[in-house]
Amino acid sequence: MQRHEMIDHARLVMRDNDRGTYTVPTHGLYPFQWNWDSALSALGFSHFDEARAWQELTTLMAHQWADGMVPHIIFHRPDDGYFPGPEVWGTGHTPPTSGITQPAVAGFAVARIHARAHDKVLADEQARALLPKIHAWHQWFYRCRDPQGTGLVAVLHPWETGRDNSVDWDAAFERVPTEGVAPFTRRDTTHANPAHRPTDDQYKRYIWLVQTFRALEWDNTKLHDASPFQMVDPGFNAILIRSCHDIADLAERLGLDEIAVQSRDMARRGLDAMETLWNDRLGQFACLDRTTGDLLDSPSIGGILAAFAPIPKARAAALSQRVEVLSHSCKYLVPSHDPTSADFEGLRYWRGPIWLIVNFMIADGLEQAGETAMVPRIVGDCLALIEDSGFAEYHDPITAEPCGGAHFTWTAAMVIELLYAHGLVV
Ligand code: DGY
């Protein structure tokens, strides 16, 4: 496929999933607005329609809760093809939203789109409107998800990381009960191959957590301590740190001094604390189970995605080396779990498949750190996967088999972003 054809195809995918003021990740499987899908999709829009890119972010942030939290799903229009719908969440918002959050990539997206905007007047105006909201979300994270002030935030539900069924959660999930979960019917497996999705047992535990948080009326002053699942994910924290870091620079340029100072402080404290997540045996960062205090030994992409934050150069070099090692055990980079691990499953969601959004963030972080050795390979593999298997939600890192939903918005957005940002198309 010619590069221009790839762009045309990607734009078609984005247009088909465009609902005017927000995009859905894909028709059927995900019929609402998802938080980090939208923020990353805005990067794709920004290359051909800056106003539409800003609109995506504005719609997302318009549904921020009064405490600062930005929900992971906004149920703009009813659709019974998805479970769990608004009636399960019961958050009492209009339009309905879920009650948990997702990776805080919006700050990074605003800064990146602003930096390269052609319409500078619009960009300044939009950034001025968005930054205070995004900053309030970042403050919410450190207030409600790091009550002990460690510098690192915990996720309370695997869906918050986006890496729903990562091997990282297996041991901790043993402690999340299944008793008392109201009977339910999954809808995801009617849209996607069940072999590509989380298991029924995992779904019961996902819903147990939702029911438990709902019983606490989604009160974020209570949820952290009440949750049996408190996971400190290096990738999740890296995204938050990078967003704080990037909006600090932007806020300074816009004269929003308080946001700049506070954001810089949050980023610095996060970066210092990130060192506690380094796992020497794995040669990468790893998750910390806050409920037990254990640093996990799980070689997942979460610890490599840490490269997205401005971590010390030696750590970025080690992560680049880690990616190189992974390249020996798969055809395409970067697998979401180490293929040499017994837990690796090439088709099953976050237990092995490649996600273009993660590849983009790893490549971007390595580039920022000046560790560019693996970047062309990562970018090249993304494009090869699309050529071989289309705009799937995720791909098998060994066979390139397309997995999950098809015609996927953020996959298309990343193709546009990678091709333009790496000067592979003019
Ligand atoms: C799902 O429904 O698969 C999502 O990942 C939850 O956000």
Short mmCIF file of C-alpha atoms and ligand atoms in Angstrom, two decimals:
data_model
loop_
_atom_site.label_atom_id
_atom_site.label_comp_id
_atom_site.label_asym_id
_atom_site.label_seq_id
_atom_site.Cartn_x
_atom_site.Cartn_y
_atom_site.Cartn_z
CA MET A 1 0.00 0.00 0.00
CA GLN A 2 1.34 3.44 -0.90
CA ARG A 3 1.78 5.77 2.04
CA HIS A 4 -0.87 8.14 0.69
CA GLU A 5 -3.33 5.29 0.33
CA MET A 6 -2.64 4.37 3.95
CA ILE A 7 -3.45 7.92 5.03
CA ASP A 8 -6.65 7.92 2.94
CA HIS A 9 -7.70 4.64 4.47
CA ALA A 10 -6.92 5.86 7.99
CA ARG A 11 -8.96 9.01 7.43
CA LEU A 12 -11.87 6.92 6.21
CA VAL A 13 -11.77 4.85 9.41
CA MET A 14 -11.73 8.02 11.50
CA ARG A 15 -14.57 9.54 9.52
CA ASP A 16 -16.73 6.42 9.87
CA ASN A 17 -16.25 6.48 13.65
CA ASP A 18 -16.78 10.23 13.93
CA ARG A 19 -20.02 11.14 15.75
CA GLY A 20 -19.61 14.88 15.14
CA THR A 21 -18.18 16.08 18.43
CA TYR A 22 -16.49 12.85 19.53
CA THR A 23 -15.38 9.57 18.01
CA VAL A 24 -16.25 6.03 19.02
CA PRO A 25 -13.32 3.59 19.11
CA THR A 26 -15.15 1.31 16.70
CA HIS A 27 -18.73 0.64 15.73
CA GLY A 28 -20.43 -2.18 17.73
CA LEU A 29 -17.76 -3.23 20.25
CA TYR A 30 -17.24 0.27 21.69
CA PRO A 31 -20.20 2.53 20.81
CA PHE A 32 -19.44 5.46 23.16
CA GLN A 33 -16.63 7.94 23.82
CA TRP A 34 -13.59 6.49 25.59
CA ASN A 35 -11.18 8.77 27.37
CA TRP A 36 -7.69 7.90 26.12
CA ASP A 37 -9.00 6.77 22.74
CA SER A 38 -10.29 10.30 22.21
CA ALA A 39 -7.11 12.03 23.35
CA LEU A 40 -4.92 9.91 21.09
CA SER A 41 -7.36 10.16 18.20
CA ALA A 42 -7.14 13.94 18.44
CA LEU A 43 -3.49 13.62 17.37
CA GLY A 44 -4.65 11.98 14.14
CA PHE A 45 -7.32 14.62 13.48
CA SER A 46 -4.83 17.41 14.06
CA HIS A 47 -2.97 16.58 10.84
CA PHE A 48 -5.96 17.34 8.65
CA ASP A 49 -8.53 19.21 10.76
CA GLU A 50 -7.20 21.12 13.78
CA ALA A 51 -10.62 22.40 14.83
CA ARG A 52 -11.94 18.83 14.93
CA ALA A 53 -8.95 17.73 17.02
CA TRP A 54 -9.68 20.45 19.60
CA GLN A 55 -13.36 19.52 19.56
CA GLU A 56 -12.53 15.91 20.50
CA LEU A 57 -10.60 17.05 23.56
CA THR A 58 -13.17 19.68 24.50
CA THR A 59 -15.98 17.12 24.44
CA LEU A 60 -13.95 14.77 26.62
CA MET A 61 -13.14 17.41 29.21
CA ALA A 62 -16.74 18.72 29.27
CA HIS A 63 -17.69 15.58 31.20
CA GLN A 64 -15.17 16.01 33.99
CA TRP A 65 -16.62 15.37 37.45
CA ALA A 66 -16.79 18.12 40.07
CA ASP A 67 -13.90 16.47 42.01
CA GLY A 68 -11.64 16.65 38.93
CA MET A 69 -11.92 13.03 37.75
CA VAL A 70 -12.37 12.51 34.00
CA PRO A 71 -14.39 9.34 33.40
CA HIS A 72 -13.23 6.56 31.12
CA ILE A 73 -16.52 6.28 29.20
CA ILE A 74 -19.09 8.92 28.31
CA PHE A 75 -22.35 7.30 27.27
CA HIS A 76 -23.48 10.05 24.90
CA ARG A 77 -26.30 8.04 23.31
CA PRO A 78 -28.07 4.88 24.49
CA ASP A 79 -26.75 1.65 22.94
CA ASP A 80 -27.53 -1.76 24.41
CA GLY A 81 -24.75 -3.43 22.44
CA TYR A 82 -22.23 -2.76 25.23
CA PHE A 83 -21.85 -4.17 28.73
CA PRO A 84 -21.56 -2.72 31.37
CA GLY A 85 -23.85 0.15 30.40
CA PRO A 86 -24.89 3.21 32.46
CA GLU A 87 -27.37 1.27 34.60
CA VAL A 88 -24.54 -0.89 35.96
CA TRP A 89 -22.30 2.09 36.75
CA GLY A 90 -25.08 4.16 38.35
CA THR A 91 -22.95 7.28 38.68
CA GLY A 92 -25.90 9.67 38.41
CA HIS A 93 -24.29 11.90 35.77
CA THR A 94 -26.02 13.37 32.71
CA PRO A 95 -25.16 12.21 30.14
CA PRO A 96 -24.20 9.06 32.01
CA THR A 97 -20.54 8.27 32.54
CA SER A 98 -18.57 5.42 34.02
CA GLY A 99 -17.09 5.97 37.50
CA ILE A 100 -13.41 5.22 36.89
CA THR A 101 -10.78 6.99 34.86
CA GLN A 102 -8.13 6.15 32.23
CA PRO A 103 -4.52 7.08 31.34
CA ALA A 104 -4.09 10.85 31.46
CA VAL A 105 -2.86 11.28 27.93
CA ALA A 106 -4.97 14.39 27.20
CA GLY A 107 -2.35 16.79 28.60
CA PHE A 108 0.33 15.40 26.33
CA ALA A 109 -2.07 15.57 23.36
CA VAL A 110 -2.94 19.22 24.02
CA ALA A 111 0.74 20.18 24.27
CA ARG A 112 1.69 18.25 21.12
CA ILE A 113 -1.20 19.59 19.04
CA HIS A 114 -0.57 23.12 20.28
CA ALA A 115 3.15 22.93 19.46
CA ARG A 116 2.62 22.13 15.81
CA ALA A 117 -0.66 23.99 15.22
CA HIS A 118 -0.99 26.09 12.07
CA ASP A 119 -3.86 28.08 13.56
CA LYS A 120 -2.00 29.60 16.52
CA VAL A 121 -4.89 31.80 17.64
CA LEU A 122 -7.22 28.83 17.88
CA ALA A 123 -4.53 26.74 19.57
CA ASP A 124 -3.87 29.36 22.26
CA GLU A 125 -7.57 29.82 22.89
CA GLN A 126 -8.21 26.07 23.15
CA ALA A 127 -5.18 25.38 25.32
CA ARG A 128 -6.17 28.19 27.70
CA ALA A 129 -9.61 26.64 28.08
CA LEU A 130 -8.39 23.06 28.44
CA LEU A 131 -5.32 23.39 30.66
CA PRO A 132 -7.10 24.33 33.93
CA LYS A 133 -9.39 21.30 33.53
CA ILE A 134 -6.58 18.91 32.70
CA HIS A 135 -4.55 20.29 35.58
CA ALA A 136 -7.49 19.71 37.96
CA TRP A 137 -7.61 16.10 36.73
CA HIS A 138 -3.87 15.66 37.42
CA GLN A 139 -4.31 17.12 40.90
CA TRP A 140 -7.23 14.75 41.46
CA PHE A 141 -4.93 11.83 40.65
CA TYR A 142 -2.32 12.78 43.23
CA ARG A 143 -4.95 13.67 45.84
CA CYS A 144 -7.24 10.65 45.45
CA ARG A 145 -4.95 7.95 44.10
CA ASP A 146 -1.86 8.72 46.13
CA PRO A 147 -3.29 9.54 49.56
CA GLN A 148 0.02 8.74 51.29
CA GLY A 149 1.91 11.18 49.02
CA THR A 150 4.34 8.62 47.56
CA GLY A 151 4.58 10.47 44.25
CA LEU A 152 2.96 7.56 42.36
CA VAL A 153 -0.74 7.00 41.75
CA ALA A 154 -2.57 3.68 41.94
CA VAL A 155 -5.28 2.37 39.63
CA LEU A 156 -8.21 0.72 41.35
CA HIS A 157 -9.58 -1.20 38.37
CA PRO A 158 -7.71 -2.85 35.46
CA TRP A 159 -9.93 -0.90 33.04
CA GLU A 160 -8.31 2.29 34.30
CA THR A 161 -4.96 1.28 32.84
CA GLY A 162 -6.56 0.29 29.54
CA ARG A 163 -4.53 -2.95 29.86
CA ASP A 164 -7.62 -4.82 31.05
CA ASN A 165 -6.37 -8.41 31.26
CA SER A 166 -2.61 -7.92 31.60
CA VAL A 167 -0.70 -10.73 33.30
CA ASP A 168 0.30 -8.00 35.77
CA TRP A 169 -3.08 -8.22 37.49
CA ASP A 170 -3.37 -12.02 37.77
CA ALA A 171 -2.12 -12.46 41.34
CA ALA A 172 -3.90 -9.37 42.67
CA PHE A 173 -7.11 -10.44 40.95
CA GLU A 174 -7.12 -13.63 43.01
CA ARG A 175 -7.97 -11.36 45.92
CA VAL A 176 -10.91 -9.70 44.14
CA PRO A 177 -13.99 -11.79 44.95
CA THR A 178 -16.64 -13.05 42.55
CA GLU A 179 -19.35 -13.73 45.14
CA GLY A 180 -22.31 -11.38 45.09
CA VAL A 181 -21.85 -10.30 41.48
CA ALA A 182 -25.26 -9.77 39.89
CA PRO A 183 -25.80 -12.07 36.86
CA PHE A 184 -24.87 -10.39 33.57
CA THR A 185 -24.49 -11.05 29.86
CA ARG A 186 -21.30 -9.96 28.18
CA ARG A 187 -21.75 -8.14 24.89
CA ASP A 188 -18.09 -7.78 23.84
CA THR A 189 -17.90 -11.43 22.80
CA THR A 190 -20.75 -10.95 20.32
CA HIS A 191 -18.65 -8.33 18.47
CA ALA A 192 -15.16 -9.81 18.83
CA ASN A 193 -13.65 -13.29 18.96
CA PRO A 194 -13.89 -14.51 22.60
CA ALA A 195 -10.35 -15.93 22.25
CA HIS A 196 -9.11 -12.35 21.82
CA ARG A 197 -10.90 -11.03 24.91
CA PRO A 198 -10.66 -11.31 28.72
CA THR A 199 -12.13 -14.42 30.35
CA ASP A 200 -15.55 -14.71 32.04
CA ASP A 201 -13.82 -15.08 35.40
CA GLN A 202 -11.99 -11.78 34.86
CA TYR A 203 -15.27 -10.13 33.87
CA LYS A 204 -16.89 -11.21 37.16
CA ARG A 205 -14.05 -9.57 39.08
CA TYR A 206 -14.25 -6.41 36.93
CA ILE A 207 -17.94 -6.17 37.82
CA TRP A 208 -17.37 -6.93 41.49
CA LEU A 209 -15.13 -3.86 41.66
CA VAL A 210 -17.72 -1.73 39.85
CA GLN A 211 -20.47 -2.86 42.26
CA THR A 212 -18.23 -2.20 45.27
CA PHE A 213 -17.34 1.32 44.16
CA ARG A 214 -20.97 2.02 43.32
CA ALA A 215 -21.97 0.97 46.84
CA LEU A 216 -19.57 3.70 48.04
CA GLU A 217 -21.44 6.17 45.82
CA TRP A 218 -18.33 6.73 43.71
CA ASP A 219 -16.90 8.84 46.51
CA ASN A 220 -13.25 9.26 45.56
CA THR A 221 -12.29 10.14 49.11
CA LYS A 222 -13.17 6.53 50.02
CA LEU A 223 -12.47 4.37 46.97
CA HIS A 224 -8.67 4.12 47.17
CA ASP A 225 -8.49 2.71 50.68
CA ALA A 226 -11.57 0.52 50.20
CA SER A 227 -10.32 -1.18 47.05
CA PRO A 228 -8.70 -4.64 47.25
CA PHE A 229 -7.04 -3.78 43.93
CA GLN A 230 -4.50 -0.92 44.19
CA MET A 231 -1.89 -1.23 41.50
CA VAL A 232 0.93 1.20 40.77
CA ASP A 233 1.55 0.81 37.04
CA PRO A 234 4.74 2.39 35.65
CA GLY A 235 3.20 2.99 32.22
CA PHE A 236 0.14 4.66 33.70
CA ASN A 237 2.28 6.86 35.93
CA ALA A 238 4.63 7.66 33.04
CA ILE A 239 1.73 9.00 30.98
CA LEU A 240 0.58 11.17 33.88
CA ILE A 241 4.11 12.44 34.52
CA ARG A 242 4.67 13.19 30.82
CA SER A 243 1.39 15.11 30.67
CA CYS A 244 2.27 17.11 33.80
CA HIS A 245 5.71 17.82 32.35
CA ASP A 246 4.39 18.90 28.95
CA ILE A 247 1.59 21.09 30.24
CA ALA A 248 4.04 22.76 32.63
CA ASP A 249 6.00 23.99 29.61
CA LEU A 250 2.87 25.03 27.75
CA ALA A 251 1.32 26.76 30.77
CA GLU A 252 4.53 28.73 31.23
CA ARG A 253 4.38 29.94 27.63
CA LEU A 254 0.74 30.95 28.08
CA GLY A 255 1.45 32.79 31.32
CA LEU A 256 -0.52 30.29 33.45
CA ASP A 257 2.14 30.36 36.12
CA GLU A 258 0.41 28.51 38.92
CA ILE A 259 -0.41 25.57 36.65
CA ALA A 260 3.19 25.58 35.40
CA VAL A 261 4.74 25.50 38.87
CA GLN A 262 2.38 22.89 40.29
CA SER A 263 2.64 20.65 37.21
CA ARG A 264 6.41 20.75 37.28
CA ASP A 265 6.36 19.78 40.93
CA MET A 266 4.01 16.81 40.32
CA ALA A 267 6.18 15.62 37.42
CA ARG A 268 9.39 15.90 39.44
CA ARG A 269 7.98 13.99 42.40
CA GLY A 270 6.58 11.33 40.08
CA LEU A 271 9.91 10.91 38.30
CA ASP A 272 11.81 10.56 41.58
CA ALA A 273 9.37 7.93 42.81
CA MET A 274 9.43 6.06 39.50
CA GLU A 275 12.88 4.76 40.43
CA THR A 276 11.25 2.56 43.12
CA LEU A 277 9.55 0.63 40.28
CA TRP A 278 12.79 -0.39 38.56
CA ASN A 279 13.15 -4.19 38.44
CA ASP A 280 16.78 -5.12 37.92
CA ARG A 281 16.06 -8.74 37.18
CA LEU A 282 13.76 -7.84 34.30
CA GLY A 283 15.84 -4.89 33.10
CA GLN A 284 12.70 -2.75 32.98
CA PHE A 285 10.19 -1.09 35.26
CA ALA A 286 7.46 -3.21 36.86
CA CYS A 287 4.16 -2.77 38.66
CA LEU A 288 3.95 -2.40 42.41
CA ASP A 289 1.03 -4.04 44.17
CA ARG A 290 0.23 -1.40 46.76
CA THR A 291 -1.97 -3.75 48.80
CA THR A 292 0.96 -6.16 49.47
CA GLY A 293 3.93 -3.86 48.85
CA ASP A 294 5.34 -6.33 46.28
CA LEU A 295 7.21 -5.18 43.19
CA LEU A 296 6.01 -7.62 40.52
CA ASP A 297 8.22 -9.82 38.38
CA SER A 298 5.93 -9.60 35.36
CA PRO A 299 7.65 -8.63 32.05
CA SER A 300 4.80 -6.61 30.58
CA ILE A 301 4.65 -3.59 28.32
CA GLY A 302 3.62 -1.44 31.33
CA GLY A 303 7.25 -1.33 32.40
CA ILE A 304 8.50 -0.39 28.95
CA LEU A 305 5.86 2.27 28.39
CA ALA A 306 7.64 4.07 31.25
CA ALA A 307 9.91 5.36 28.47
CA PHE A 308 7.15 7.88 27.68
CA ALA A 309 8.10 9.91 30.78
CA PRO A 310 11.29 12.01 30.84
CA ILE A 311 13.11 9.30 32.83
CA PRO A 312 16.90 9.41 33.28
CA LYS A 313 18.83 8.71 30.10
CA ALA A 314 20.40 5.51 31.48
CA ARG A 315 16.92 4.11 32.14
CA ALA A 316 15.74 5.03 28.65
CA ALA A 317 18.83 3.30 27.21
CA ALA A 318 18.06 0.19 29.25
CA LEU A 319 14.46 0.18 27.99
CA SER A 320 15.66 0.52 24.42
CA GLN A 321 17.89 -2.49 25.08
CA ARG A 322 14.92 -4.36 26.50
CA VAL A 323 12.94 -3.71 23.30
CA GLU A 324 15.90 -5.03 21.31
CA VAL A 325 15.86 -8.23 23.37
CA LEU A 326 12.12 -8.64 22.76
CA SER A 327 12.75 -8.38 19.01
CA HIS A 328 14.48 -11.79 19.17
CA SER A 329 11.29 -13.55 20.17
CA CYS A 330 8.69 -12.00 17.89
CA LYS A 331 8.38 -10.77 14.34
CA TYR A 332 6.78 -7.42 15.17
CA LEU A 333 7.49 -5.03 18.03
CA VAL A 334 6.45 -4.29 20.76
CA PRO A 335 4.52 -7.24 22.30
CA SER A 336 2.38 -6.35 25.31
CA HIS A 337 3.91 -9.28 27.20
CA ASP A 338 7.28 -10.98 26.80
CA PRO A 339 6.82 -13.86 24.29
CA THR A 340 9.33 -16.02 26.19
CA SER A 341 7.13 -15.89 29.32
CA ALA A 342 4.82 -18.87 30.02
CA ASP A 343 1.91 -16.42 30.40
CA PHE A 344 2.26 -14.96 26.89
CA GLU A 345 -0.83 -15.28 24.65
CA GLY A 346 -0.37 -13.72 21.23
CA LEU A 347 -4.05 -13.12 20.49
CA ARG A 348 -5.51 -12.28 23.88
CA TYR A 349 -5.87 -8.54 24.28
CA TRP A 350 -3.09 -7.32 26.65
CA ARG A 351 -1.38 -10.66 27.27
CA GLY A 352 0.79 -10.47 24.16
CA PRO A 353 -0.67 -8.52 21.21
CA ILE A 354 0.78 -5.29 19.86
CA TRP A 355 -1.06 -2.00 20.25
CA LEU A 356 -0.09 0.86 17.97
CA ILE A 357 -0.85 3.51 20.58
CA VAL A 358 1.66 1.96 22.96
CA ASN A 359 4.25 1.63 20.21
CA PHE A 360 3.76 5.30 19.42
CA MET A 361 4.30 6.37 23.04
CA ILE A 362 7.36 4.16 23.52
CA ALA A 363 8.91 5.40 20.27
CA ASP A 364 8.15 9.01 21.18
CA GLY A 365 9.67 8.66 24.65
CA LEU A 366 12.83 6.97 23.36
CA GLU A 367 13.17 9.68 20.75
CA GLN A 368 12.82 12.45 23.33
CA ALA A 369 15.54 10.76 25.37
CA GLY A 370 17.81 10.56 22.31
CA GLU A 371 17.72 6.75 22.43
CA THR A 372 16.71 6.30 18.82
CA ALA A 373 18.24 2.90 17.94
CA MET A 374 14.95 0.96 18.04
CA VAL A 375 12.63 3.75 16.92
CA PRO A 376 12.71 3.08 13.14
CA ARG A 377 12.11 -0.60 13.79
CA ILE A 378 9.10 0.12 16.05
CA VAL A 379 7.60 2.56 13.55
CA GLY A 380 8.33 0.24 10.61
CA ASP A 381 6.64 -2.67 12.37
CA CYS A 382 3.52 -0.58 12.99
CA LEU A 383 3.23 0.20 9.30
CA ALA A 384 3.99 -3.39 8.27
CA LEU A 385 1.22 -4.65 10.56
CA ILE A 386 -1.29 -2.29 8.98
CA GLU A 387 -0.21 -3.28 5.47
CA ASP A 388 -0.42 -6.98 6.30
CA SER A 389 -3.54 -7.00 8.43
CA GLY A 390 -5.44 -3.71 8.35
CA PHE A 391 -6.58 -1.22 10.97
CA ALA A 392 -7.34 -3.72 13.73
CA GLU A 393 -7.61 -2.91 17.42
CA TYR A 394 -4.45 -5.00 18.09
CA HIS A 395 -2.27 -7.58 16.34
CA ASP A 396 -0.48 -10.84 17.13
CA PRO A 397 3.25 -9.99 17.38
CA ILE A 398 4.30 -13.25 15.74
CA THR A 399 1.71 -13.87 13.00
CA ALA A 400 0.33 -10.30 12.55
CA GLU A 401 -3.18 -11.74 12.87
CA PRO A 402 -5.66 -8.85 13.32
CA CYS A 403 -7.42 -9.09 16.70
CA GLY A 404 -10.34 -7.56 18.60
CA GLY A 405 -12.39 -4.89 16.82
CA ALA A 406 -11.75 -3.89 13.22
CA HIS A 407 -11.80 -0.42 11.62
CA PHE A 408 -10.34 1.05 14.80
CA THR A 409 -10.12 4.79 15.38
CA TRP A 410 -6.93 5.08 17.42
CA THR A 411 -5.09 2.60 15.22
CA ALA A 412 -5.95 4.83 12.25
CA ALA A 413 -4.98 7.96 14.19
CA MET A 414 -1.60 6.46 15.06
CA VAL A 415 -0.91 5.59 11.42
CA ILE A 416 -1.55 9.21 10.46
CA GLU A 417 0.54 10.48 13.37
CA LEU A 418 3.47 8.14 12.73
CA LEU A 419 3.58 8.80 8.99
CA TYR A 420 3.54 12.59 9.35
CA ALA A 421 5.59 12.88 12.53
CA HIS A 422 8.36 10.69 11.12
CA GLY A 423 8.37 12.51 7.79
CA LEU A 424 7.34 9.34 5.94
CA VAL A 425 4.75 11.23 3.93
CA VAL A 426 4.63 14.88 2.93
C1 DGY B 1 -13.93 -2.88 27.57
O1 DGY B 1 -15.15 -2.82 27.72
O2 DGY B 1 -13.34 -3.76 26.94
C2 DGY B 1 -13.11 -1.78 28.04
O3 DGY B 1 -11.76 -2.01 27.92
C3 DGY B 1 -13.51 -1.22 29.34
O4 DGY B 1 -13.17 0.11 29.19
#
